[in-house]
PDB file of C-alpha atoms and ligand atoms in Angstrom:
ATOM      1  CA  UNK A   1      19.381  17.835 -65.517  1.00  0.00           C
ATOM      2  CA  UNK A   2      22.096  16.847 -63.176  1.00  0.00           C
ATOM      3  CA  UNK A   3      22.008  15.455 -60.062  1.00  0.00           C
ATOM      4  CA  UNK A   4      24.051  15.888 -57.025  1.00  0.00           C
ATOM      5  CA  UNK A   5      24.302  14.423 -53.444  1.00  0.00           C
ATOM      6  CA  UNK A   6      27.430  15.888 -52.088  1.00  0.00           C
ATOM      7  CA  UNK A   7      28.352  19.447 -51.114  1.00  0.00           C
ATOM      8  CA  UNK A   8      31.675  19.148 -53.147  1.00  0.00           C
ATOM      9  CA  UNK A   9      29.953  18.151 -55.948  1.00  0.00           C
ATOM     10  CA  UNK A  10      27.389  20.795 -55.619  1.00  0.00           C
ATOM     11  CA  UNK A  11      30.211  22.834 -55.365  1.00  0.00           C
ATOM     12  CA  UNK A  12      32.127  21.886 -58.153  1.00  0.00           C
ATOM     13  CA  UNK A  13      29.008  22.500 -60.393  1.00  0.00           C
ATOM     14  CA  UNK A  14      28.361  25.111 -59.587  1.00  0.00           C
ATOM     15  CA  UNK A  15      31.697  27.050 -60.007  1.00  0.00           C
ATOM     16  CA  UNK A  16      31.950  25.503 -63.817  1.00  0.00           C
ATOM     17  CA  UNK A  17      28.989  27.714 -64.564  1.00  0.00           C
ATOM     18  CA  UNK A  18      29.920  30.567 -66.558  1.00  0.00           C
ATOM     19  CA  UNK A  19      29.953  33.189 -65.136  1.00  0.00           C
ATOM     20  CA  UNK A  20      27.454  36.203 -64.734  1.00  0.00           C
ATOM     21  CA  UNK A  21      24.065  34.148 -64.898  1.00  0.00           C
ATOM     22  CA  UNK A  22      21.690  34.254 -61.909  1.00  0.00           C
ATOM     23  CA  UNK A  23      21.121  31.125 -59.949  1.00  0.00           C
ATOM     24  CA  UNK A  24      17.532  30.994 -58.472  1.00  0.00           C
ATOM     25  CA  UNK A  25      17.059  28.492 -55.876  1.00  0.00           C
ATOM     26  CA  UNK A  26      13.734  26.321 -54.865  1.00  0.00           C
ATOM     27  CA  UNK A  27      14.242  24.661 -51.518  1.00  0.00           C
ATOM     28  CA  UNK A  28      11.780  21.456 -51.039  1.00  0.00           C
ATOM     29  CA  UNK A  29      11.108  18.652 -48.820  1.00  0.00           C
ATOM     30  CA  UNK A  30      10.643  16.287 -51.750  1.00  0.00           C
ATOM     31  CA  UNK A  31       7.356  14.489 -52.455  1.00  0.00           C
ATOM     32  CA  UNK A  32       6.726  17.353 -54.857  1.00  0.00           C
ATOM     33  CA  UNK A  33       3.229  18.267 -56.662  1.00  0.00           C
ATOM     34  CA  UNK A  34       2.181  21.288 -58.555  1.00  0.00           C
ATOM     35  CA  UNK A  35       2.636  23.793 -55.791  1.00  0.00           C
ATOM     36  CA  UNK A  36       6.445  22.961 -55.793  1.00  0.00           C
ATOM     37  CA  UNK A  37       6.687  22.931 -59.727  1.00  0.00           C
ATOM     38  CA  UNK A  38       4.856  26.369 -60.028  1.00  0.00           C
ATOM     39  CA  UNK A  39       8.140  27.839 -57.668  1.00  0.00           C
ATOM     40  CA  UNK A  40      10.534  25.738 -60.378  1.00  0.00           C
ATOM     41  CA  UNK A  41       8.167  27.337 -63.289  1.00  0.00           C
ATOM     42  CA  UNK A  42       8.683  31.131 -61.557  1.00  0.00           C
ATOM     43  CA  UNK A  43      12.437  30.657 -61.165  1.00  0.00           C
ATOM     44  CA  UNK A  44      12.883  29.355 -64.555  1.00  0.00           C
ATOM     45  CA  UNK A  45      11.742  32.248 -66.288  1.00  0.00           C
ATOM     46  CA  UNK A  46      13.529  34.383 -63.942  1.00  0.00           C
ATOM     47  CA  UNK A  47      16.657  32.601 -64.659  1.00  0.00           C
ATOM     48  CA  UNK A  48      19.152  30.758 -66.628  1.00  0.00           C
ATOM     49  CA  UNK A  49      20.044  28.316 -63.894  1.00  0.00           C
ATOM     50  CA  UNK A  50      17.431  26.641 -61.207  1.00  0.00           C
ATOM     51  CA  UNK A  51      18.885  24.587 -58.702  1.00  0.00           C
ATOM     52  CA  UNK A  52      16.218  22.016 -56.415  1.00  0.00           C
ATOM     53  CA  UNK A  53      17.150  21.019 -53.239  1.00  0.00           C
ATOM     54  CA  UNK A  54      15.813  18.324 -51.642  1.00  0.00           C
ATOM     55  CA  UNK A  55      16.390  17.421 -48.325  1.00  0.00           C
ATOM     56  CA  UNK A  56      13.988  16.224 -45.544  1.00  0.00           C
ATOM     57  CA  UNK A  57      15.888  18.703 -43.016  1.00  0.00           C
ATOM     58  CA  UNK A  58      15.444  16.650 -39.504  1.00  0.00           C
ATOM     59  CA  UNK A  59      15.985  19.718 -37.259  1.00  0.00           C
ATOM     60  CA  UNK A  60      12.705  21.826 -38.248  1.00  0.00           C
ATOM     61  CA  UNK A  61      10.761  18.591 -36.973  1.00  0.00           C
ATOM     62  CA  UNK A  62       9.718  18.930 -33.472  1.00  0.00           C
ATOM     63  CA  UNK A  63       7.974  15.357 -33.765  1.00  0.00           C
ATOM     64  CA  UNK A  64      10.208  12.332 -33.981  1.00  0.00           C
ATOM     65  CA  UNK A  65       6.932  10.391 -35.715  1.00  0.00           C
ATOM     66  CA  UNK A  66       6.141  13.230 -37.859  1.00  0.00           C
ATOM     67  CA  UNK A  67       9.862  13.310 -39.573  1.00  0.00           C
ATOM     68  CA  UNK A  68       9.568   9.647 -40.110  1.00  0.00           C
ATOM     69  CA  UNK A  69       5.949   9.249 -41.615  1.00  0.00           C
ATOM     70  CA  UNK A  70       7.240  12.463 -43.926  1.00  0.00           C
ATOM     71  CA  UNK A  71       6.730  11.177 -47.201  1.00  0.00           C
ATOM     72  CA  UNK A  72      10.182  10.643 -49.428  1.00  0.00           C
ATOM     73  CA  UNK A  73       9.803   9.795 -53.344  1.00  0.00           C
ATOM     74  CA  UNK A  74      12.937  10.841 -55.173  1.00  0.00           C
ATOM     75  CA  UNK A  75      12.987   8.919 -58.545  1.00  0.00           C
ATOM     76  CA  UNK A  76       9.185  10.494 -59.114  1.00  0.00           C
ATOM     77  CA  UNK A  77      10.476  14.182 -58.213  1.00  0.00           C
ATOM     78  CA  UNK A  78      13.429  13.579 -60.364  1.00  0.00           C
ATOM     79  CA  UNK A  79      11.613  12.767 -63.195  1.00  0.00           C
ATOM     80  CA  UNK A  80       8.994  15.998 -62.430  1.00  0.00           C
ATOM     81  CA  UNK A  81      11.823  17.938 -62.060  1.00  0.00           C
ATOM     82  CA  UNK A  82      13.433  16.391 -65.197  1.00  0.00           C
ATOM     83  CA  UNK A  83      10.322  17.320 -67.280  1.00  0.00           C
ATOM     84  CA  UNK A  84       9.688  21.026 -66.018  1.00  0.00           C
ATOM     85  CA  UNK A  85      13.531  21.745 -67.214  1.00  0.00           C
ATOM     86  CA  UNK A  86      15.724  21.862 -64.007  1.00  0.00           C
ATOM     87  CA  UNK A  87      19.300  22.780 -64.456  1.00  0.00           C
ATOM     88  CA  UNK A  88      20.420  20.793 -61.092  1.00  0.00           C
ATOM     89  CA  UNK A  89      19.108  19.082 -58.168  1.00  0.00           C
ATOM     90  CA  UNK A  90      20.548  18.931 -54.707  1.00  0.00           C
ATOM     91  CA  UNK A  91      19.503  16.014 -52.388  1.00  0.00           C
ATOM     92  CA  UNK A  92      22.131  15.845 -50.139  1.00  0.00           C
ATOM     93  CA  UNK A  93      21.605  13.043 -47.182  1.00  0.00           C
ATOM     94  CA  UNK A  94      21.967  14.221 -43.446  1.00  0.00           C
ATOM     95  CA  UNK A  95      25.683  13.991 -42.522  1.00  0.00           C
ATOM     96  CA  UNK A  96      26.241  16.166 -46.230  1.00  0.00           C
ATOM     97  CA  UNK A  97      24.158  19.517 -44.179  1.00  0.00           C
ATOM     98  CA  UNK A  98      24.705  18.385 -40.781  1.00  0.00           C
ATOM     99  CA  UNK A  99      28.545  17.408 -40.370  1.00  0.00           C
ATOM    100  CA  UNK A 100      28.200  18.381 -36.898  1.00  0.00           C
ATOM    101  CA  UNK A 101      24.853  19.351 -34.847  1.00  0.00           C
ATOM    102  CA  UNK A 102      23.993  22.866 -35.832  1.00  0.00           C
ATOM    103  CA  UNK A 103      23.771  24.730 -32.488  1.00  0.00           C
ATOM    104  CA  UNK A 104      22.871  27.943 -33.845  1.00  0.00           C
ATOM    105  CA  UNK A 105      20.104  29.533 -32.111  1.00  0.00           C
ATOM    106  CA  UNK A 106      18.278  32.156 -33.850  1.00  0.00           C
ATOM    107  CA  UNK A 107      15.755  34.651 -32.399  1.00  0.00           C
ATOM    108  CA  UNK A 108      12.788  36.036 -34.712  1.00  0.00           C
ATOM    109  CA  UNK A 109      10.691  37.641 -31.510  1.00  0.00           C
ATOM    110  CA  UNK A 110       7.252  37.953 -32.080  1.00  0.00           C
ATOM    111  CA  UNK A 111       7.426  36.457 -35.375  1.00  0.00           C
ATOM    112  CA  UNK A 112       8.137  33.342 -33.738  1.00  0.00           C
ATOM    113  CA  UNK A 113       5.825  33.233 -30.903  1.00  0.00           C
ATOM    114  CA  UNK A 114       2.542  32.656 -32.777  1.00  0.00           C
ATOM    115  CA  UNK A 115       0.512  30.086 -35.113  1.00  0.00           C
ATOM    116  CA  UNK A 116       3.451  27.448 -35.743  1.00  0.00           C
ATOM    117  CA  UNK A 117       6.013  28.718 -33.933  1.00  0.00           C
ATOM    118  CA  UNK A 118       3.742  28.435 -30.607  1.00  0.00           C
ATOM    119  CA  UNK A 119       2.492  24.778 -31.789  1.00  0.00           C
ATOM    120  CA  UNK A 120       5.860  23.660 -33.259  1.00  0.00           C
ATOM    121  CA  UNK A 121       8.556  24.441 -30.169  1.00  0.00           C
ATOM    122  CA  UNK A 122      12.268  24.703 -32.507  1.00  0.00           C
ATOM    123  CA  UNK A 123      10.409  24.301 -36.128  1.00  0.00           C
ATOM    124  CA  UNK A 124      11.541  27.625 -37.200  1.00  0.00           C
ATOM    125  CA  UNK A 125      15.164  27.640 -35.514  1.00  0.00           C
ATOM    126  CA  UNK A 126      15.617  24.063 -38.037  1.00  0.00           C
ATOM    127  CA  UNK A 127      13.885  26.198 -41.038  1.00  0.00           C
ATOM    128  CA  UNK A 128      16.393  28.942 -40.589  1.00  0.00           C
ATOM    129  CA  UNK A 129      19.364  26.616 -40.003  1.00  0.00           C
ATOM    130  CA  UNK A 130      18.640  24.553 -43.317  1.00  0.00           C
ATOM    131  CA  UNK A 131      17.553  27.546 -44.959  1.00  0.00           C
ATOM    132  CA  UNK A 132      20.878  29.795 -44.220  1.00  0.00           C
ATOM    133  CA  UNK A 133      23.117  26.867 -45.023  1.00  0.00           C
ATOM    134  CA  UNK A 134      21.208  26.180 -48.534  1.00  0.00           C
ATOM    135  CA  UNK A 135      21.858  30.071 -48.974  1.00  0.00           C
ATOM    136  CA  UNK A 136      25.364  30.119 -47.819  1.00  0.00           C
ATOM    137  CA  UNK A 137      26.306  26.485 -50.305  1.00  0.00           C
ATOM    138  CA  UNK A 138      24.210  27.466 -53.625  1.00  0.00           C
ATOM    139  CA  UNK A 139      24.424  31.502 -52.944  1.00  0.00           C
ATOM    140  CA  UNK A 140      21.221  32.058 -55.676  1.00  0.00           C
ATOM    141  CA  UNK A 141      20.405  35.729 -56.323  1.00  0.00           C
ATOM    142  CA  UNK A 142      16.681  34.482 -55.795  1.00  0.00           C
ATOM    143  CA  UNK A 143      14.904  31.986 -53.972  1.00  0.00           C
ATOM    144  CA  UNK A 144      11.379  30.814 -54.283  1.00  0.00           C
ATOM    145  CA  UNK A 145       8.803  29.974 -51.582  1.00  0.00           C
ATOM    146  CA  UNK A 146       4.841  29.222 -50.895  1.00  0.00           C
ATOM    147  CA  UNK A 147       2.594  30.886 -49.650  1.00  0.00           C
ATOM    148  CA  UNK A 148       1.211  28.714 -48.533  1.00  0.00           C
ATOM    149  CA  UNK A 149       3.494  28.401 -45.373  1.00  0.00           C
ATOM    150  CA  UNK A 150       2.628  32.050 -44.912  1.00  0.00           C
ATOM    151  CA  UNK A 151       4.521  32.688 -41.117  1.00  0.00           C
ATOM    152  CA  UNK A 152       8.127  30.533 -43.021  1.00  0.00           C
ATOM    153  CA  UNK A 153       8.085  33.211 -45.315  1.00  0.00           C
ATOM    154  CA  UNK A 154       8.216  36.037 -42.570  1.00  0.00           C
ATOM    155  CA  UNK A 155      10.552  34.149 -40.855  1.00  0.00           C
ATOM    156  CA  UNK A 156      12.874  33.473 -43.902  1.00  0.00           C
ATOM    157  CA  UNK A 157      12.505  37.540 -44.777  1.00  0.00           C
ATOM    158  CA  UNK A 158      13.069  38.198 -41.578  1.00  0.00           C
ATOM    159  CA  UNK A 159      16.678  35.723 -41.347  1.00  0.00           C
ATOM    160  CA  UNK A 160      17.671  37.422 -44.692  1.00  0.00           C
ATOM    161  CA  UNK A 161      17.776  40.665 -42.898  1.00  0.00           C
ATOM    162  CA  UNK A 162      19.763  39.840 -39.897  1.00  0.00           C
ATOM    163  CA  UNK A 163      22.359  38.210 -41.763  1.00  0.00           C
ATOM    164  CA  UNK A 164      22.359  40.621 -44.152  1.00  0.00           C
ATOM    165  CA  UNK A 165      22.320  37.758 -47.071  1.00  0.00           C
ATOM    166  CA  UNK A 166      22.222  38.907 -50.906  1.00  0.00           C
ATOM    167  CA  UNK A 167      19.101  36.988 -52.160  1.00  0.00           C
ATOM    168  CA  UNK A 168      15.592  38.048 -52.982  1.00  0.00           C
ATOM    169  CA  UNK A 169      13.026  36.087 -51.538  1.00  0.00           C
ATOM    170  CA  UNK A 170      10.223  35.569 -53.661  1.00  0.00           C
ATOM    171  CA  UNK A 171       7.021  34.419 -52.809  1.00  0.00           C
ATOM    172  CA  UNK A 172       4.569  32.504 -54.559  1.00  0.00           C
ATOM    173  CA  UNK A 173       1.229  31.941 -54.745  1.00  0.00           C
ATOM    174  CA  UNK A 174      -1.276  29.092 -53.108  1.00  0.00           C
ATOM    175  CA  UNK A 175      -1.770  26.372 -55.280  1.00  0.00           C
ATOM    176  CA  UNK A 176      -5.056  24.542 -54.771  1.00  0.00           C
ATOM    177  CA  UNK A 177      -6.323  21.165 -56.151  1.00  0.00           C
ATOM    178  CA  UNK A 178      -9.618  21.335 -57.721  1.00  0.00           C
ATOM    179  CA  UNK A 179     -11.431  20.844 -54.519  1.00  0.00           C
ATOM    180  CA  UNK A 180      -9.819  23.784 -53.388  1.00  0.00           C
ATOM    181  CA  UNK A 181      -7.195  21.674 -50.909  1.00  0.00           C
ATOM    182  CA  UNK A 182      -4.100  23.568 -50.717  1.00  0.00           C
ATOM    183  CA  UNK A 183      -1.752  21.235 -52.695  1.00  0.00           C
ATOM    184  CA  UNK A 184       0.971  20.246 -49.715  1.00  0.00           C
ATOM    185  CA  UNK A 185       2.970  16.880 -49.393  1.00  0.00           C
ATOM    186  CA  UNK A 186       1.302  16.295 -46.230  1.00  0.00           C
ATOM    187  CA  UNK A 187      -1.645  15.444 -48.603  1.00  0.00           C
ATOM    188  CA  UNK A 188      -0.372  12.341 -49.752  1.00  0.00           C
ATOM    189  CA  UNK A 189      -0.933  10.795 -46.427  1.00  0.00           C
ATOM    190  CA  UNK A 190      -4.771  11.627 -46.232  1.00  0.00           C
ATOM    191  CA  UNK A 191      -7.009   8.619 -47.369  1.00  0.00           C
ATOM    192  CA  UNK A 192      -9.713   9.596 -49.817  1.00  0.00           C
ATOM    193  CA  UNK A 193     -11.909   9.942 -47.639  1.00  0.00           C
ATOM    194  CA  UNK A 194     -10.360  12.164 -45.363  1.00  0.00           C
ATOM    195  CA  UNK A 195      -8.840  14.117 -48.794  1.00  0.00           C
ATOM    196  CA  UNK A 196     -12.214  14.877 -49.833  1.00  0.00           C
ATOM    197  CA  UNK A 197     -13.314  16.257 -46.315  1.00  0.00           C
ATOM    198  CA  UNK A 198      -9.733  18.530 -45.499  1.00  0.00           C
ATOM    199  CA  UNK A 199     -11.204  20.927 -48.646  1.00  0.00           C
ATOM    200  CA  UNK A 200     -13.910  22.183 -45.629  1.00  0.00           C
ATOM    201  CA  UNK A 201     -10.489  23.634 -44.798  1.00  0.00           C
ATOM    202  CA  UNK A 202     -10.619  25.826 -47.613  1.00  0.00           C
ATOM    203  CA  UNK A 203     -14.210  26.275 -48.262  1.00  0.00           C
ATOM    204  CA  UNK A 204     -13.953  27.660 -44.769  1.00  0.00           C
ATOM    205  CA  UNK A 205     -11.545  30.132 -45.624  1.00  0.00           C
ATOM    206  CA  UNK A 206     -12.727  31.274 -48.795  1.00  0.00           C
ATOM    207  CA  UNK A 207     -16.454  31.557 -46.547  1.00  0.00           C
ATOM    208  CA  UNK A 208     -14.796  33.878 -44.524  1.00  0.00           C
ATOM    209  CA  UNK A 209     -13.118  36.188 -46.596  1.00  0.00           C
ATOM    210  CA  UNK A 210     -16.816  36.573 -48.230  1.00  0.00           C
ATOM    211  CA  UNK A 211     -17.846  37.305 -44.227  1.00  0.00           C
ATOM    212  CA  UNK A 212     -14.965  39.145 -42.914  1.00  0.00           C
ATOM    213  CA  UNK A 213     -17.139  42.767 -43.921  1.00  0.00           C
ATOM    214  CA  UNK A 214     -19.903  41.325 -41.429  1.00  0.00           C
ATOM    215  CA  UNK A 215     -18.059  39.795 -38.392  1.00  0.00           C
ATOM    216  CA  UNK A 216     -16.129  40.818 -35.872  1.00  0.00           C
ATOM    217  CA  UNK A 217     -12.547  39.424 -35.734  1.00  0.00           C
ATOM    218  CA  UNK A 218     -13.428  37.197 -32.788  1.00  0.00           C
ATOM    219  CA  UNK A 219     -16.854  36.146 -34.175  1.00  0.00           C
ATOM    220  CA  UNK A 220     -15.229  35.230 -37.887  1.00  0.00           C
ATOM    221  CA  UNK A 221     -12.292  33.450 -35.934  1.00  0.00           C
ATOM    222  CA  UNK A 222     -15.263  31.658 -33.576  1.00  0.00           C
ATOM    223  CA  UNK A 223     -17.384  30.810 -36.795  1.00  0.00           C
ATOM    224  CA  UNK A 224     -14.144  29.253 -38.667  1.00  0.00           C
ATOM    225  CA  UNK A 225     -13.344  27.281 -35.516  1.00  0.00           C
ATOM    226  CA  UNK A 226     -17.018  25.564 -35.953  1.00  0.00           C
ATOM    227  CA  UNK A 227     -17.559  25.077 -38.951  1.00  0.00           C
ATOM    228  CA  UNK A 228     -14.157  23.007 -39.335  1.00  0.00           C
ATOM    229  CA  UNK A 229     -14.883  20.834 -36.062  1.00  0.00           C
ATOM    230  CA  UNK A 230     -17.970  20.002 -37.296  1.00  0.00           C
ATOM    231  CA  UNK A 231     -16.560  18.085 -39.855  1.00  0.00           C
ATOM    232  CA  UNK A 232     -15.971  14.619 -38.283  1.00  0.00           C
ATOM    233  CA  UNK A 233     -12.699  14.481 -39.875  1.00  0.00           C
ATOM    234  CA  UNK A 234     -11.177  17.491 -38.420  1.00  0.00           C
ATOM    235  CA  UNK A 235      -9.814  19.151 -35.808  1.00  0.00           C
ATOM    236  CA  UNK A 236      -8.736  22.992 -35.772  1.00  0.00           C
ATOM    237  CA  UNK A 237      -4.884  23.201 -33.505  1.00  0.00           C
ATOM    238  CA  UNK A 238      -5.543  27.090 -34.250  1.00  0.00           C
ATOM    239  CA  UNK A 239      -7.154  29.456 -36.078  1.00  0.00           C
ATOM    240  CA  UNK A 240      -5.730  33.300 -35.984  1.00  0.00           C
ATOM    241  CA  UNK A 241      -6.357  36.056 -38.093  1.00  0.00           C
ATOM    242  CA  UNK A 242      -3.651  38.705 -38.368  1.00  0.00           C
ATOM    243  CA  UNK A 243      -1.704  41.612 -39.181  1.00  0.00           C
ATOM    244  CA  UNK A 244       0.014  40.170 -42.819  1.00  0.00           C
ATOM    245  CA  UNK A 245       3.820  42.146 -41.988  1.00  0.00           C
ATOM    246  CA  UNK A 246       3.960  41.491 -38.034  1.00  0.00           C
ATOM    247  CA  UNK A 247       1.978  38.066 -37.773  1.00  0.00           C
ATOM    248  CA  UNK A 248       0.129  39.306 -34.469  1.00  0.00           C
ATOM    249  CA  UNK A 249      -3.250  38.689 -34.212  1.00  0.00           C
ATOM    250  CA  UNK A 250      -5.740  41.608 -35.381  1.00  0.00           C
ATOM    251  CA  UNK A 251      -8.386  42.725 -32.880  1.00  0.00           C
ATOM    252  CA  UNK A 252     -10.509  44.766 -34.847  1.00  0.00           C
ATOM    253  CA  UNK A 253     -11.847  44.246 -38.355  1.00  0.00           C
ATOM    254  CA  UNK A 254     -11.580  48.393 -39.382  1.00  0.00           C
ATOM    255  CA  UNK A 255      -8.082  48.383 -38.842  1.00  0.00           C
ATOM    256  CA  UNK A 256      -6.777  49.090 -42.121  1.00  0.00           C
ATOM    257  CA  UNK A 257      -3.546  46.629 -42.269  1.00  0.00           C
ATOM    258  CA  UNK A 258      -4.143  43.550 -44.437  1.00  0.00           C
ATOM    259  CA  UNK A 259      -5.371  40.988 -42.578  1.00  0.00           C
ATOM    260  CA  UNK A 260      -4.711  37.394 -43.108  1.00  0.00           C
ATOM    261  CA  UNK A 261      -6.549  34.088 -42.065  1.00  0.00           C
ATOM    262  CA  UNK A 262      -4.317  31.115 -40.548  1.00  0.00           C
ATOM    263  CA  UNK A 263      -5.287  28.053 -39.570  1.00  0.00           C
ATOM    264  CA  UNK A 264      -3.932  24.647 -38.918  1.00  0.00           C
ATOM    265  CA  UNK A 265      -6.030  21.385 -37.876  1.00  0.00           C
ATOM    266  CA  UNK A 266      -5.859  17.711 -38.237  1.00  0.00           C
ATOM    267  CA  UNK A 267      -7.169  15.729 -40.337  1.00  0.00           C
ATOM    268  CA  UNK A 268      -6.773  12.242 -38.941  1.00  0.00           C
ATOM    269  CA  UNK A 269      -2.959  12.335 -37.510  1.00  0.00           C
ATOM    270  CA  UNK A 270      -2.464  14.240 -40.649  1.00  0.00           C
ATOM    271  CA  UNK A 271      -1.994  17.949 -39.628  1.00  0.00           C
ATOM    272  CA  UNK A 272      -2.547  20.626 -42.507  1.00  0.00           C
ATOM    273  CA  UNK A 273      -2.186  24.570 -42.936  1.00  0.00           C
ATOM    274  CA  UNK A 274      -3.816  27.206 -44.454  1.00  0.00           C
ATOM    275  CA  UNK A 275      -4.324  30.831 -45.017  1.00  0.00           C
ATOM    276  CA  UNK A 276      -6.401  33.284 -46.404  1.00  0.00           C
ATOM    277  CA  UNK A 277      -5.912  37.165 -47.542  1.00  0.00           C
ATOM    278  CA  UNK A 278      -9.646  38.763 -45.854  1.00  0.00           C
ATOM    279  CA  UNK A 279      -8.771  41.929 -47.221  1.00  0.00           C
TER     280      UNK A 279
HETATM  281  O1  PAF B 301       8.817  24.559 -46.894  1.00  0.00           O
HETATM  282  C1  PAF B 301       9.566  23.561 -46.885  1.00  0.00           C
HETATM  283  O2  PAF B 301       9.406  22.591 -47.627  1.00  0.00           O
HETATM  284  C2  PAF B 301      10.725  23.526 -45.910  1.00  0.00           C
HETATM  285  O3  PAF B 301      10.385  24.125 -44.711  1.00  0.00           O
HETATM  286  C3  PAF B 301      12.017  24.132 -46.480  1.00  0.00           C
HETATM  287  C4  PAF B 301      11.863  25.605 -46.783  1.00  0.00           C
HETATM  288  C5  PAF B 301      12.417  23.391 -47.746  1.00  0.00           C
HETATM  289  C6  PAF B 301      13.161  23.979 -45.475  1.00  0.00           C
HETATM  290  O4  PAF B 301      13.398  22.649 -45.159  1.00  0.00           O
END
């Protein structure tokens, strides 16, 4: 596994390849756990050469405090990295992606006026800026994301289409520690005892798909709102159930679109996502 921390020698690397073998590329924040290795283990097999970035990109952080608690552990995701088989990791520092401030303002519409986007003012305007210039140094045929950030994967879809970029976005699945947390990097900053009480999170979800044939939207939504506050270590920012392709909320449970349950809460200063397929 090589490692690189310039774009020139990204770069260079990357034009000694031979040619005709596809590059798939699995973006990260660092301070990686099984979720992020499950991406490397899909664009492994899927091809010959996997390129990591990490980068804690400052511009999708809306929170000054937030960006500087983010936790940063490179020599333990090099060696996870190392062991799952990576061909080459990226983890450029600021000035490498950021020569000069990226002004670029890009519009996503509704996509961008709901769930994070609403909570997070500019979070999705730094994804897409990091995100196209990743795309635009490493140009992979494929790149892998979670589910788990569910309205960043619309958003990324929905940037590949207006710039008209050649790479498949692939999605990937929700991976869950055995309490049934949704493995994030965020996690690393819970104690254990607030850990063991953010599953309620995902018991809640995995409740209400079980109830979504019984409640209405509004009374499922109301219900997941409770039963996460009650928990003296939460607190619910939002909880919205919608339409899976246009992210706006669904009003009536017989509408036949696949409906999705989002929420994010705190969980002492440390603030977590989720979702849920109902349907
Ligand atoms: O999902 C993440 O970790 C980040 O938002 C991403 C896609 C790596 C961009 O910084």
């Amino acid at each position: 596994m090589k490692l690189v921390k310039t774009v020139n020698d990204l770069q260079d690397y990357l034009h000694r390849l031979p040619g005709g073998k596809t590059v798939g590329l699995v973006p990260t924040m660092g301070a990686l756990h099984r979720g992020h290795i499950s991406l490397v283990k899909r664009a492994l097999k899927e091809n010959p050469v996997v390129v990591v970035s990490i980068f804690v990109n400052p511009t999708q952080f809306n929170d000054p405090k937030d960006l500087e608690r983010y936790p940063r552990n490179l020599e333990a995701d090099l060696q996870l990295l190392e062991e799952a088989g990576v061909t080459l990791v990226f983890a450029p520092a600021v000035e490498e992606i950021y020569p000069e401030p990226d002004t670029r303002k890009f519009n996503f519409g509704a996509l961008e006026t709901v769930m994070e986007g609403k909570h997070r003012p500019g979070h999705f305007n730094g994804v897409a800026q990091v995100v196209s210039k990743l795309f635009d140094l490493v140009k992979p045929d494929k790149a892998y994301f979670g589910q788990k950030d569910f309205q960043q994967l619309a958003i990324i879809k929905n940037m590949v289409q207006q710039l008209g970029l050649p790479v498949e976005i692939v999605p990937c699945p929700i991976v869950r520690e055995k309490s049934g947390l949704a493995m994030s990097s965020r996690n690393e900053l819970l104690s254990a005892e607030e850990r063991k009480n953010a599953a309620v999170i995902s018991e809640t979800l995995f409740k209400a798909k079980e109830l979504a044939g019984q409640k209405s939207v509004q009374e499922l939504a109301e219900w997941m709102r409770e039963t996460i506050n009650k928990n003296p270590f939460l607190h619910v920012e939002y909880i919205e159930i919608v339409d899976e392709t246009s992210l706006q909320p669904v009003n009536n449970r017989n509408e036949e679109n696949t409906k999705v349950a989002c929420v994010a809460a705190f969980c002492g200063k440390v603030r977590l996502i989720d979702n849920m397929v109902l349907n």
